[in-house]
PDB file of C-alpha atoms and ligand atoms in Angstrom:
ATOM      1  CA  MET A   1      -2.134 -11.237 -14.237  1.00  0.00           C
ATOM      2  CA  ILE A   2      -5.845 -11.909 -14.919  1.00  0.00           C
ATOM      3  CA  PRO A   3      -7.060  -8.840 -17.001  1.00  0.00           C
ATOM      4  CA  LEU A   4     -10.466  -7.505 -16.587  1.00  0.00           C
ATOM      5  CA  LYS A   5     -12.743  -9.066 -19.180  1.00  0.00           C
ATOM      6  CA  SER A   6     -15.763  -6.682 -19.291  1.00  0.00           C
ATOM      7  CA  GLU A   7     -17.047  -3.185 -18.117  1.00  0.00           C
ATOM      8  CA  SER A   8     -18.999  -5.066 -15.400  1.00  0.00           C
ATOM      9  CA  ASP A   9     -15.766  -6.506 -13.937  1.00  0.00           C
ATOM     10  CA  LEU A  10     -14.465  -2.937 -13.738  1.00  0.00           C
ATOM     11  CA  GLN A  11     -17.711  -1.698 -12.141  1.00  0.00           C
ATOM     12  CA  VAL A  12     -17.526  -4.250  -9.269  1.00  0.00           C
ATOM     13  CA  LEU A  13     -13.800  -3.648  -8.810  1.00  0.00           C
ATOM     14  CA  ARG A  14     -14.623   0.041  -8.665  1.00  0.00           C
ATOM     15  CA  ALA A  15     -17.198  -0.712  -5.860  1.00  0.00           C
ATOM     16  CA  SER A  16     -14.487  -2.743  -3.956  1.00  0.00           C
ATOM     17  CA  GLY A  17     -12.047   0.164  -4.167  1.00  0.00           C
ATOM     18  CA  LYS A  18     -14.849   2.615  -2.974  1.00  0.00           C
ATOM     19  CA  ILE A  19     -15.506   0.519  -0.074  1.00  0.00           C
ATOM     20  CA  LEU A  20     -11.797   0.451   0.802  1.00  0.00           C
ATOM     21  CA  SER A  21     -11.547   4.105   0.550  1.00  0.00           C
ATOM     22  CA  ARG A  22     -14.486   4.679   2.901  1.00  0.00           C
ATOM     23  CA  VAL A  23     -13.015   2.320   5.459  1.00  0.00           C
ATOM     24  CA  MET A  24      -9.646   4.032   5.092  1.00  0.00           C
ATOM     25  CA  GLN A  25     -11.205   7.499   5.652  1.00  0.00           C
ATOM     26  CA  LYS A  26     -12.871   6.305   8.925  1.00  0.00           C
ATOM     27  CA  LEU A  27      -9.789   4.627  10.224  1.00  0.00           C
ATOM     28  CA  LYS A  28      -7.769   7.824   9.431  1.00  0.00           C
ATOM     29  CA  ASP A  29     -10.233   9.726  11.605  1.00  0.00           C
ATOM     30  CA  ALA A  30      -9.701   7.262  14.356  1.00  0.00           C
ATOM     31  CA  VAL A  31      -5.884   7.527  14.459  1.00  0.00           C
ATOM     32  CA  ARG A  32      -4.780   9.609  17.454  1.00  0.00           C
ATOM     33  CA  SER A  33      -2.380   9.437  20.282  1.00  0.00           C
ATOM     34  CA  GLY A  34      -3.761   6.928  22.949  1.00  0.00           C
ATOM     35  CA  ILE A  35      -5.462   4.526  20.625  1.00  0.00           C
ATOM     36  CA  THR A  36      -4.051   1.009  20.386  1.00  0.00           C
ATOM     37  CA  THR A  37      -3.553  -0.770  17.108  1.00  0.00           C
ATOM     38  CA  ALA A  38      -5.904  -3.577  18.229  1.00  0.00           C
ATOM     39  CA  GLU A  39      -8.590  -0.965  18.604  1.00  0.00           C
ATOM     40  CA  ILE A  40      -7.932   0.233  15.084  1.00  0.00           C
ATOM     41  CA  ASP A  41      -8.153  -3.371  13.821  1.00  0.00           C
ATOM     42  CA  ASN A  42     -11.471  -3.768  15.647  1.00  0.00           C
ATOM     43  CA  LEU A  43     -12.861  -0.693  14.080  1.00  0.00           C
ATOM     44  CA  ALA A  44     -11.624  -1.946  10.628  1.00  0.00           C
ATOM     45  CA  ALA A  45     -13.384  -5.196  11.224  1.00  0.00           C
ATOM     46  CA  ASP A  46     -16.667  -3.361  11.977  1.00  0.00           C
ATOM     47  CA  PHE A  47     -16.432  -0.938   9.074  1.00  0.00           C
ATOM     48  CA  ILE A  48     -15.589  -3.711   6.627  1.00  0.00           C
ATOM     49  CA  GLN A  49     -18.450  -5.824   7.814  1.00  0.00           C
ATOM     50  CA  ALA A  50     -20.833  -2.871   7.540  1.00  0.00           C
ATOM     51  CA  GLU A  51     -19.910  -2.582   3.964  1.00  0.00           C
ATOM     52  CA  ASN A  52     -20.726  -6.320   3.333  1.00  0.00           C
ATOM     53  CA  ALA A  53     -17.207  -7.000   2.365  1.00  0.00           C
ATOM     54  CA  ARG A  54     -14.410  -9.055   3.729  1.00  0.00           C
ATOM     55  CA  SER A  55     -10.812  -8.304   4.744  1.00  0.00           C
ATOM     56  CA  ALA A  56      -8.582  -9.657   2.081  1.00  0.00           C
ATOM     57  CA  PHE A  57      -5.789  -9.918   4.658  1.00  0.00           C
ATOM     58  CA  LYS A  58      -7.413 -11.870   7.497  1.00  0.00           C
ATOM     59  CA  GLY A  59      -6.250 -15.459   7.108  1.00  0.00           C
ATOM     60  CA  TYR A  60      -4.126 -14.727   4.125  1.00  0.00           C
ATOM     61  CA  ARG A  61      -1.227 -17.212   4.534  1.00  0.00           C
ATOM     62  CA  GLY A  62      -2.212 -17.177   8.187  1.00  0.00           C
ATOM     63  CA  TYR A  63      -2.183 -13.301   8.731  1.00  0.00           C
ATOM     64  CA  PRO A  64      -3.990 -12.806  11.963  1.00  0.00           C
ATOM     65  CA  ALA A  65      -5.710  -9.383  11.635  1.00  0.00           C
ATOM     66  CA  HIS A  66      -7.984  -7.357   9.249  1.00  0.00           C
ATOM     67  CA  VAL A  67      -5.408  -4.604   8.502  1.00  0.00           C
ATOM     68  CA  CYS A  68      -1.695  -3.976   8.827  1.00  0.00           C
ATOM     69  CA  THR A  69      -0.620  -1.213  11.151  1.00  0.00           C
ATOM     70  CA  SER A  70       3.182  -0.455  10.739  1.00  0.00           C
ATOM     71  CA  ILE A  71       4.694   2.091  13.154  1.00  0.00           C
ATOM     72  CA  ASN A  72       7.869   4.178  12.722  1.00  0.00           C
ATOM     73  CA  GLU A  73      10.748   1.743  11.734  1.00  0.00           C
ATOM     74  CA  GLU A  74       8.215  -0.940  10.767  1.00  0.00           C
ATOM     75  CA  ILE A  75       7.980  -1.081   6.871  1.00  0.00           C
ATOM     76  CA  VAL A  76       5.033  -3.274   6.255  1.00  0.00           C
ATOM     77  CA  HIS A  77       2.902  -6.156   7.858  1.00  0.00           C
ATOM     78  CA  GLY A  78       2.750  -4.540  11.347  1.00  0.00           C
ATOM     79  CA  ILE A  79       0.417  -6.631  13.243  1.00  0.00           C
ATOM     80  CA  PRO A  80      -2.203  -4.893  15.418  1.00  0.00           C
ATOM     81  CA  GLY A  81      -1.855  -5.465  19.162  1.00  0.00           C
ATOM     82  CA  ASN A  82      -1.700  -3.665  22.477  1.00  0.00           C
ATOM     83  CA  ARG A  83       0.790  -0.987  21.442  1.00  0.00           C
ATOM     84  CA  VAL A  84      -0.467   2.562  22.143  1.00  0.00           C
ATOM     85  CA  LEU A  85       0.121   5.186  19.548  1.00  0.00           C
ATOM     86  CA  LYS A  86       1.828   8.327  20.940  1.00  0.00           C
ATOM     87  CA  ASP A  87       2.773  11.727  19.715  1.00  0.00           C
ATOM     88  CA  THR A  88       5.654  11.762  17.297  1.00  0.00           C
ATOM     89  CA  ASP A  89       4.846   8.408  15.936  1.00  0.00           C
ATOM     90  CA  ILE A  90       3.962   7.607  12.249  1.00  0.00           C
ATOM     91  CA  ILE A  91       1.772   4.813  11.332  1.00  0.00           C
ATOM     92  CA  SER A  92       0.947   3.122   7.977  1.00  0.00           C
ATOM     93  CA  LEU A  93      -2.613   1.676   7.547  1.00  0.00           C
ATOM     94  CA  ASP A  94      -2.722  -0.980   4.871  1.00  0.00           C
ATOM     95  CA  ILE A  95      -6.123  -2.451   3.963  1.00  0.00           C
ATOM     96  CA  GLY A  96      -7.209  -5.170   1.504  1.00  0.00           C
ATOM     97  CA  ILE A  97     -10.914  -5.515   0.550  1.00  0.00           C
ATOM     98  CA  ASP A  98     -12.591  -8.555  -0.944  1.00  0.00           C
ATOM     99  CA  PHE A  99     -15.890  -7.502  -2.270  1.00  0.00           C
ATOM    100  CA  LYS A 100     -17.704 -10.338  -4.141  1.00  0.00           C
ATOM    101  CA  GLY A 101     -14.376 -11.790  -5.196  1.00  0.00           C
ATOM    102  CA  TYR A 102     -12.998  -8.561  -6.497  1.00  0.00           C
ATOM    103  CA  PHE A 103      -9.909  -7.317  -4.657  1.00  0.00           C
ATOM    104  CA  SER A 104      -8.577  -3.932  -3.905  1.00  0.00           C
ATOM    105  CA  ASP A 105      -5.536  -2.886  -1.676  1.00  0.00           C
ATOM    106  CA  ALA A 106      -4.395   0.421  -0.478  1.00  0.00           C
ATOM    107  CA  ALA A 107      -2.132   2.082   2.257  1.00  0.00           C
ATOM    108  CA  ILE A 108      -1.420   5.556   3.717  1.00  0.00           C
ATOM    109  CA  THR A 109       1.079   6.755   6.200  1.00  0.00           C
ATOM    110  CA  LEU A 110      -0.182   9.146   8.912  1.00  0.00           C
ATOM    111  CA  ALA A 111       1.594  11.378  11.564  1.00  0.00           C
ATOM    112  CA  VAL A 112       0.310  10.995  15.100  1.00  0.00           C
ATOM    113  CA  GLY A 113       0.464  14.556  16.549  1.00  0.00           C
ATOM    114  CA  LYS A 114       3.688  16.496  15.836  1.00  0.00           C
ATOM    115  CA  ILE A 115       6.564  14.737  14.026  1.00  0.00           C
ATOM    116  CA  ASP A 116       9.930  15.949  13.009  1.00  0.00           C
ATOM    117  CA  PRO A 117      10.351  17.746   9.695  1.00  0.00           C
ATOM    118  CA  LEU A 118      12.504  15.062   8.023  1.00  0.00           C
ATOM    119  CA  THR A 119       9.906  12.406   8.812  1.00  0.00           C
ATOM    120  CA  LYS A 120       7.255  14.658   7.546  1.00  0.00           C
ATOM    121  CA  LYS A 121       9.294  15.033   4.287  1.00  0.00           C
ATOM    122  CA  LEU A 122       9.543  11.210   4.211  1.00  0.00           C
ATOM    123  CA  ILE A 123       5.848  10.875   4.139  1.00  0.00           C
ATOM    124  CA  GLU A 124       5.404  13.504   1.511  1.00  0.00           C
ATOM    125  CA  VAL A 125       8.065  12.037  -0.786  1.00  0.00           C
ATOM    126  CA  THR A 126       6.460   8.632  -0.404  1.00  0.00           C
ATOM    127  CA  LYS A 127       3.131   9.840  -1.412  1.00  0.00           C
ATOM    128  CA  THR A 128       4.363  11.734  -4.360  1.00  0.00           C
ATOM    129  CA  ALA A 129       6.445   8.730  -5.423  1.00  0.00           C
ATOM    130  CA  LEU A 130       3.194   6.731  -5.730  1.00  0.00           C
ATOM    131  CA  ASP A 131       1.749   9.623  -7.903  1.00  0.00           C
ATOM    132  CA  GLU A 132       4.784   9.468  -9.979  1.00  0.00           C
ATOM    133  CA  GLY A 133       4.480   5.809 -10.364  1.00  0.00           C
ATOM    134  CA  ILE A 134       0.842   5.965 -11.315  1.00  0.00           C
ATOM    135  CA  LYS A 135       1.623   8.511 -13.969  1.00  0.00           C
ATOM    136  CA  GLN A 136       3.590   5.854 -15.872  1.00  0.00           C
ATOM    137  CA  ALA A 137       0.717   3.322 -15.525  1.00  0.00           C
ATOM    138  CA  LYS A 138      -0.565   3.740 -19.066  1.00  0.00           C
ATOM    139  CA  THR A 139      -1.063   1.538 -22.158  1.00  0.00           C
ATOM    140  CA  GLY A 140       2.133   1.107 -24.171  1.00  0.00           C
ATOM    141  CA  ASN A 141       4.502   1.751 -21.234  1.00  0.00           C
ATOM    142  CA  HIS A 142       6.557  -1.057 -19.858  1.00  0.00           C
ATOM    143  CA  LEU A 143       5.941  -2.128 -16.295  1.00  0.00           C
ATOM    144  CA  SER A 144       9.357  -1.013 -15.070  1.00  0.00           C
ATOM    145  CA  ASP A 145       8.617   2.499 -16.164  1.00  0.00           C
ATOM    146  CA  ILE A 146       6.611   2.604 -13.001  1.00  0.00           C
ATOM    147  CA  SER A 147       9.399   1.171 -10.947  1.00  0.00           C
ATOM    148  CA  HIS A 148      11.928   3.571 -12.323  1.00  0.00           C
ATOM    149  CA  ALA A 149       9.825   6.651 -11.839  1.00  0.00           C
ATOM    150  CA  ILE A 150       9.327   5.661  -8.123  1.00  0.00           C
ATOM    151  CA  GLN A 151      12.944   4.933  -7.499  1.00  0.00           C
ATOM    152  CA  SER A 152      14.301   8.021  -9.135  1.00  0.00           C
ATOM    153  CA  TYR A 153      11.881  10.311  -7.481  1.00  0.00           C
ATOM    154  CA  VAL A 154      12.672   8.832  -3.959  1.00  0.00           C
ATOM    155  CA  GLU A 155      16.469   8.865  -4.509  1.00  0.00           C
ATOM    156  CA  ARG A 156      16.416  12.444  -5.873  1.00  0.00           C
ATOM    157  CA  ASN A 157      14.892  13.407  -2.585  1.00  0.00           C
ATOM    158  CA  GLY A 158      17.565  11.600  -0.466  1.00  0.00           C
ATOM    159  CA  PHE A 159      15.572   8.554   0.625  1.00  0.00           C
ATOM    160  CA  SER A 160      15.825   4.875  -0.305  1.00  0.00           C
ATOM    161  CA  VAL A 161      13.355   2.310  -1.716  1.00  0.00           C
ATOM    162  CA  VAL A 162      12.873  -0.968   0.023  1.00  0.00           C
ATOM    163  CA  ARG A 163      13.859  -4.007  -2.220  1.00  0.00           C
ATOM    164  CA  GLU A 164      12.362  -6.964  -0.516  1.00  0.00           C
ATOM    165  CA  PHE A 165       8.706  -5.969  -0.819  1.00  0.00           C
ATOM    166  CA  VAL A 166       7.069  -5.031  -4.133  1.00  0.00           C
ATOM    167  CA  GLY A 167       3.635  -4.114  -5.621  1.00  0.00           C
ATOM    168  CA  HIS A 168       1.695  -6.600  -7.549  1.00  0.00           C
ATOM    169  CA  GLY A 169      -1.089  -7.564  -9.917  1.00  0.00           C
ATOM    170  CA  ILE A 170      -4.507  -7.576  -8.201  1.00  0.00           C
ATOM    171  CA  GLY A 171      -8.199  -7.911  -9.072  1.00  0.00           C
ATOM    172  CA  PHE A 172      -9.493 -11.489  -8.849  1.00  0.00           C
ATOM    173  CA  LYS A 173      -6.972 -12.347  -6.048  1.00  0.00           C
ATOM    174  CA  LEU A 174      -4.977 -10.309  -3.593  1.00  0.00           C
ATOM    175  CA  HIS A 175      -1.669 -10.989  -5.154  1.00  0.00           C
ATOM    176  CA  GLU A 176      -1.415 -11.670  -8.871  1.00  0.00           C
ATOM    177  CA  GLU A 177       1.524 -11.486 -11.217  1.00  0.00           C
ATOM    178  CA  PRO A 178       3.415  -9.467 -12.066  1.00  0.00           C
ATOM    179  CA  GLU A 179       5.621  -8.131  -9.242  1.00  0.00           C
ATOM    180  CA  ILE A 180       5.992  -4.387  -9.304  1.00  0.00           C
ATOM    181  CA  PRO A 181       9.276  -3.494  -7.719  1.00  0.00           C
ATOM    182  CA  ASN A 182       9.872   0.061  -6.599  1.00  0.00           C
ATOM    183  CA  PHE A 183      13.221   0.177  -8.278  1.00  0.00           C
ATOM    184  CA  GLY A 184      14.688  -0.614 -11.811  1.00  0.00           C
ATOM    185  CA  GLN A 185      15.655   0.598 -15.216  1.00  0.00           C
ATOM    186  CA  PRO A 186      12.898   1.880 -17.567  1.00  0.00           C
ATOM    187  CA  GLY A 187      11.744  -0.102 -20.609  1.00  0.00           C
ATOM    188  CA  GLU A 188      11.604  -3.572 -19.097  1.00  0.00           C
ATOM    189  CA  GLY A 189       9.049  -6.206 -18.243  1.00  0.00           C
ATOM    190  CA  PRO A 190       5.572  -6.600 -19.757  1.00  0.00           C
ATOM    191  CA  ILE A 191       3.869  -3.759 -21.833  1.00  0.00           C
ATOM    192  CA  LEU A 192       0.952  -2.441 -19.985  1.00  0.00           C
ATOM    193  CA  LYS A 193      -2.492  -3.015 -21.589  1.00  0.00           C
ATOM    194  CA  LYS A 194      -6.099  -1.965 -20.943  1.00  0.00           C
ATOM    195  CA  GLY A 195      -7.756  -4.130 -18.422  1.00  0.00           C
ATOM    196  CA  MET A 196      -4.685  -4.678 -16.262  1.00  0.00           C
ATOM    197  CA  VAL A 197      -5.065  -3.913 -12.602  1.00  0.00           C
ATOM    198  CA  LEU A 198      -2.091  -2.994 -10.460  1.00  0.00           C
ATOM    199  CA  ALA A 199      -1.323  -2.447  -6.781  1.00  0.00           C
ATOM    200  CA  ILE A 200       1.421   0.084  -6.822  1.00  0.00           C
ATOM    201  CA  GLU A 201       2.999   0.483  -3.418  1.00  0.00           C
ATOM    202  CA  PRO A 202       6.248   2.372  -2.740  1.00  0.00           C
ATOM    203  CA  MET A 203       7.837   1.608   0.689  1.00  0.00           C
ATOM    204  CA  VAL A 204      10.451   4.244   1.405  1.00  0.00           C
ATOM    205  CA  ASN A 205      13.043   4.389   4.144  1.00  0.00           C
ATOM    206  CA  LEU A 206      14.509   7.451   5.609  1.00  0.00           C
ATOM    207  CA  GLY A 207      17.943   5.893   5.921  1.00  0.00           C
ATOM    208  CA  ARG A 208      19.182   2.705   4.324  1.00  0.00           C
ATOM    209  CA  TRP A 209      16.932   0.387   2.223  1.00  0.00           C
ATOM    210  CA  GLU A 210      17.817  -2.909   4.059  1.00  0.00           C
ATOM    211  CA  SER A 211      15.141  -4.642   6.060  1.00  0.00           C
ATOM    212  CA  GLU A 212      14.599  -7.537   8.335  1.00  0.00           C
ATOM    213  CA  ILE A 213      11.663  -9.584   9.592  1.00  0.00           C
ATOM    214  CA  LEU A 214      10.676  -9.693  13.289  1.00  0.00           C
ATOM    215  CA  THR A 215      10.256 -12.960  15.120  1.00  0.00           C
ATOM    216  CA  ASN A 216       6.467 -12.800  14.546  1.00  0.00           C
ATOM    217  CA  GLY A 217       7.329 -13.899  11.010  1.00  0.00           C
ATOM    218  CA  TRP A 218       5.513 -11.021   9.404  1.00  0.00           C
ATOM    219  CA  THR A 219       6.568  -7.527  10.384  1.00  0.00           C
ATOM    220  CA  ALA A 220       9.425  -6.073   8.252  1.00  0.00           C
ATOM    221  CA  ILE A 221      11.451  -3.292   9.887  1.00  0.00           C
ATOM    222  CA  THR A 222      14.318  -1.155   8.671  1.00  0.00           C
ATOM    223  CA  LYS A 223      17.728  -2.608   9.593  1.00  0.00           C
ATOM    224  CA  ASP A 224      18.970   0.885  10.729  1.00  0.00           C
ATOM    225  CA  ASN A 225      15.759   1.354  12.793  1.00  0.00           C
ATOM    226  CA  LEU A 226      15.026   4.682  11.017  1.00  0.00           C
ATOM    227  CA  PRO A 227      11.460   5.396  10.071  1.00  0.00           C
ATOM    228  CA  SER A 228       9.679   4.065   6.798  1.00  0.00           C
ATOM    229  CA  ALA A 229       6.613   5.153   4.928  1.00  0.00           C
ATOM    230  CA  HIS A 230       4.241   3.409   2.729  1.00  0.00           C
ATOM    231  CA  PHE A 231       1.465   4.562   0.261  1.00  0.00           C
ATOM    232  CA  GLU A 232      -0.503   2.203  -2.094  1.00  0.00           C
ATOM    233  CA  HIS A 233      -3.237   2.437  -4.571  1.00  0.00           C
ATOM    234  CA  THR A 234      -5.108  -0.051  -6.730  1.00  0.00           C
ATOM    235  CA  VAL A 235      -5.268   1.244 -10.287  1.00  0.00           C
ATOM    236  CA  ALA A 236      -6.819   0.004 -13.456  1.00  0.00           C
ATOM    237  CA  ILE A 237      -5.291   0.647 -16.872  1.00  0.00           C
ATOM    238  CA  THR A 238      -7.875   2.192 -19.134  1.00  0.00           C
ATOM    239  CA  ASP A 239      -7.800   3.955 -22.554  1.00  0.00           C
ATOM    240  CA  LYS A 240      -7.441   7.166 -20.690  1.00  0.00           C
ATOM    241  CA  GLY A 241      -4.516   6.193 -18.452  1.00  0.00           C
ATOM    242  CA  ALA A 242      -4.697   4.824 -14.849  1.00  0.00           C
ATOM    243  CA  GLU A 243      -7.930   5.032 -13.092  1.00  0.00           C
ATOM    244  CA  ILE A 244      -7.309   5.023  -9.354  1.00  0.00           C
ATOM    245  CA  LEU A 245      -9.873   2.703  -7.816  1.00  0.00           C
ATOM    246  CA  THR A 246      -8.946   3.320  -4.114  1.00  0.00           C
ATOM    247  CA  ASN A 247      -9.477   7.052  -4.043  1.00  0.00           C
TER     248      ASN A 247
HETATM  249  N1  MF3 B 301      -0.371  -4.472   0.776  1.00  0.00           N
HETATM  250  C1  MF3 B 301       0.359  -5.479   1.338  1.00  0.00           C
HETATM  251  C2  MF3 B 301       0.810  -6.414   0.349  1.00  0.00           C
HETATM  252  O1  MF3 B 301       0.374  -6.363  -0.758  1.00  0.00           O
HETATM  253  C3  MF3 B 301      -0.257  -6.082   2.541  1.00  0.00           C
HETATM  254  C4  MF3 B 301      -0.535  -7.492   2.435  1.00  0.00           C
HETATM  255  S1  MF3 B 301      -0.882  -7.978   4.077  1.00  0.00           S
HETATM  256  C5  MF3 B 301      -1.256  -9.672   4.125  1.00  0.00           C
HETATM  257  O2  MF3 B 301       1.725  -7.274   0.513  1.00  0.00           O
HETATM  258  F1  MF3 B 301      -1.604  -9.905   5.228  1.00  0.00           F
HETATM  259  F2  MF3 B 301      -2.180  -9.897   3.360  1.00  0.00           F
HETATM  260  F3  MF3 B 301      -0.198 -10.261   3.730  1.00  0.00           F
HETATM  261 CO1   CO B 302      -0.372  -4.574  -1.720  1.00  0.00          CO
END
């Protein structure tokens, strides 16, 4: 964890988060049945370039695209390609922005056309789980208070949290310490302090929590092939609680 040192660090990081949210909004508007995930990635590349920013994902550990597009049973790290979105699909868009060396990271899950009610509930519960986690991201709390809030909200609603992928510190790099699991007991791990920047990202499965990786070496899917949803925000800890930078 590299905490923010000054108000000007926070200002540039805010700009990075704002760029990300504008790109996300434009991609959200582009998602519809009939579009391919490669087309979404091309749009992302254009939108990010127009903001004078860089994709934090492209080239990261060899990742080949600008965004991650994870469909249905894909949990995270879906690689854009020639797959065509169709009615009843759900898709997670995950974007990382590097603006002047200041990193932000966010994800949303969208329904393509009409989806079944349980999958709709999965998306809503995952989104609210992120809100529940963010509420705990305040000075004096322990890191695992975030994890516990997410897990308990998700399990109360009958879904499961992914274990193999976690949130992370962020700010001057895409991934900084500490890891932020979406499960755990409260009151553990580091105490949260002003200037810390966290990417909180619940990944929630409709069925069981177990995952596996496809042969592309990247894409995680649910073992039971049931759908998974993902929401993420980058937040800064301030005196007044968590400031969501990617809104
Ligand atoms: N939000 C995800 C994460 O923090 C996406 C990373 S994609 C990668 O792990 F390409 F950069 F790995
Ligand atoms: Co992330």
